[in-house]
Coordinates of C-alpha atoms in Angstrom, one line a residue:
M101 CA 40.0 -19.3 83.1
F102 CA 38.5 -17.1 80.4
Q103 CA 35.2 -17.2 78.5
F104 CA 34.4 -15.5 75.3
N105 CA 31.4 -13.3 75.3
N106 CA 29.5 -13.6 72.0
N107 CA 28.2 -10.0 72.2
N108 CA 31.3 -8.0 71.8
N109 CA 34.1 -10.6 71.5
T110 CA 35.9 -9.5 74.7
R111 CA 37.3 -11.8 77.3
T112 CA 35.7 -11.8 80.7
P113 CA 37.4 -13.5 83.5
T114 CA 35.4 -16.1 85.4
T115 CA 36.2 -17.7 88.7
P116 CA 35.7 -21.3 89.5
F117 CA 34.1 -20.2 92.8
P118 CA 31.3 -17.8 92.2
L119 CA 31.1 -16.9 95.9
Y120 CA 34.3 -14.9 95.7
A121 CA 33.4 -13.0 92.5
N122 CA 31.5 -10.3 94.5
Q123 CA 34.4 -9.7 96.9
R124 CA 36.7 -8.3 94.2
R125 CA 37.9 -4.8 94.8
S126 CA 38.0 -2.1 92.2
S127 CA 41.5 -0.9 93.3
P128 CA 44.3 -3.1 94.7
S129 CA 44.9 -3.0 98.4
Y130 CA 48.5 -2.0 98.1
N131 CA 47.6 1.5 96.8
K132 CA 45.9 2.4 100.1
P133 CA 48.0 4.7 102.4
P134 CA 49.1 3.0 105.7
S135 CA 46.8 3.7 108.6
K136 CA 49.5 4.0 111.2
V137 CA 53.2 4.5 111.0
V138 CA 55.3 2.7 113.6
S139 CA 59.0 3.3 114.1
I140 CA 61.1 0.3 114.8
P141 CA 64.3 1.0 116.8
V142 CA 67.5 -0.4 115.2
H143 CA 69.9 -0.1 118.1
F144 CA 69.0 -1.2 121.6
V145 CA 70.7 0.5 124.5
G146 CA 73.3 -1.7 126.1
S147 CA 73.2 -4.5 123.5
E148 CA 76.3 -3.4 121.5
R149 CA 79.6 -5.0 122.4
N150 CA 82.9 -3.7 121.3
R151 CA 84.9 -5.5 118.6
A152 CA 87.6 -6.8 120.9
N153 CA 85.1 -8.7 123.1
S154 CA 83.3 -10.1 120.1
A155 CA 86.6 -11.3 118.5
T156 CA 87.7 -12.9 121.8
K157 CA 84.4 -14.8 122.1
I158 CA 84.7 -16.1 118.5
Q159 CA 88.3 -17.2 119.2
K160 CA 87.3 -18.9 122.4
F161 CA 84.7 -21.0 120.7
T162 CA 87.0 -21.8 117.7
R163 CA 89.8 -23.0 120.0
G164 CA 87.5 -25.1 122.1
F165 CA 86.2 -26.8 118.9
L166 CA 89.7 -27.5 117.7
V167 CA 90.8 -28.9 121.0
R168 CA 87.8 -31.2 121.2
K169 CA 88.4 -32.3 117.6
S170 CA 92.1 -33.2 118.2
L171 CA 91.2 -34.9 121.5
K172 CA 88.8 -37.2 119.7
K173 CA 91.5 -38.1 117.2
M174 CA 94.0 -38.9 119.9
L175 CA 91.5 -41.1 121.8
K176 CA 90.8 -43.0 118.6
M177 CA 94.5 -43.6 118.0
K178 CA 95.0 -44.9 121.6
V179 CA 92.3 -47.6 121.4

């Protein structure tokens, strides 16, 4: 929302809530340097599996799903 100032024909922004007008900062907060740098570990010790174990686990769940799916089809045909 803008209002025209008759004195110098410039736009001055107005806020619908005048209480917040005084809380504006002269510089944005994203220009401030961080107060503390924290490093986040990417790899946790002992949490990495090898590829063979991961592939076996995926295959196990896929085969179980396919067996349950085909078993449901067979039970529907029998009834």
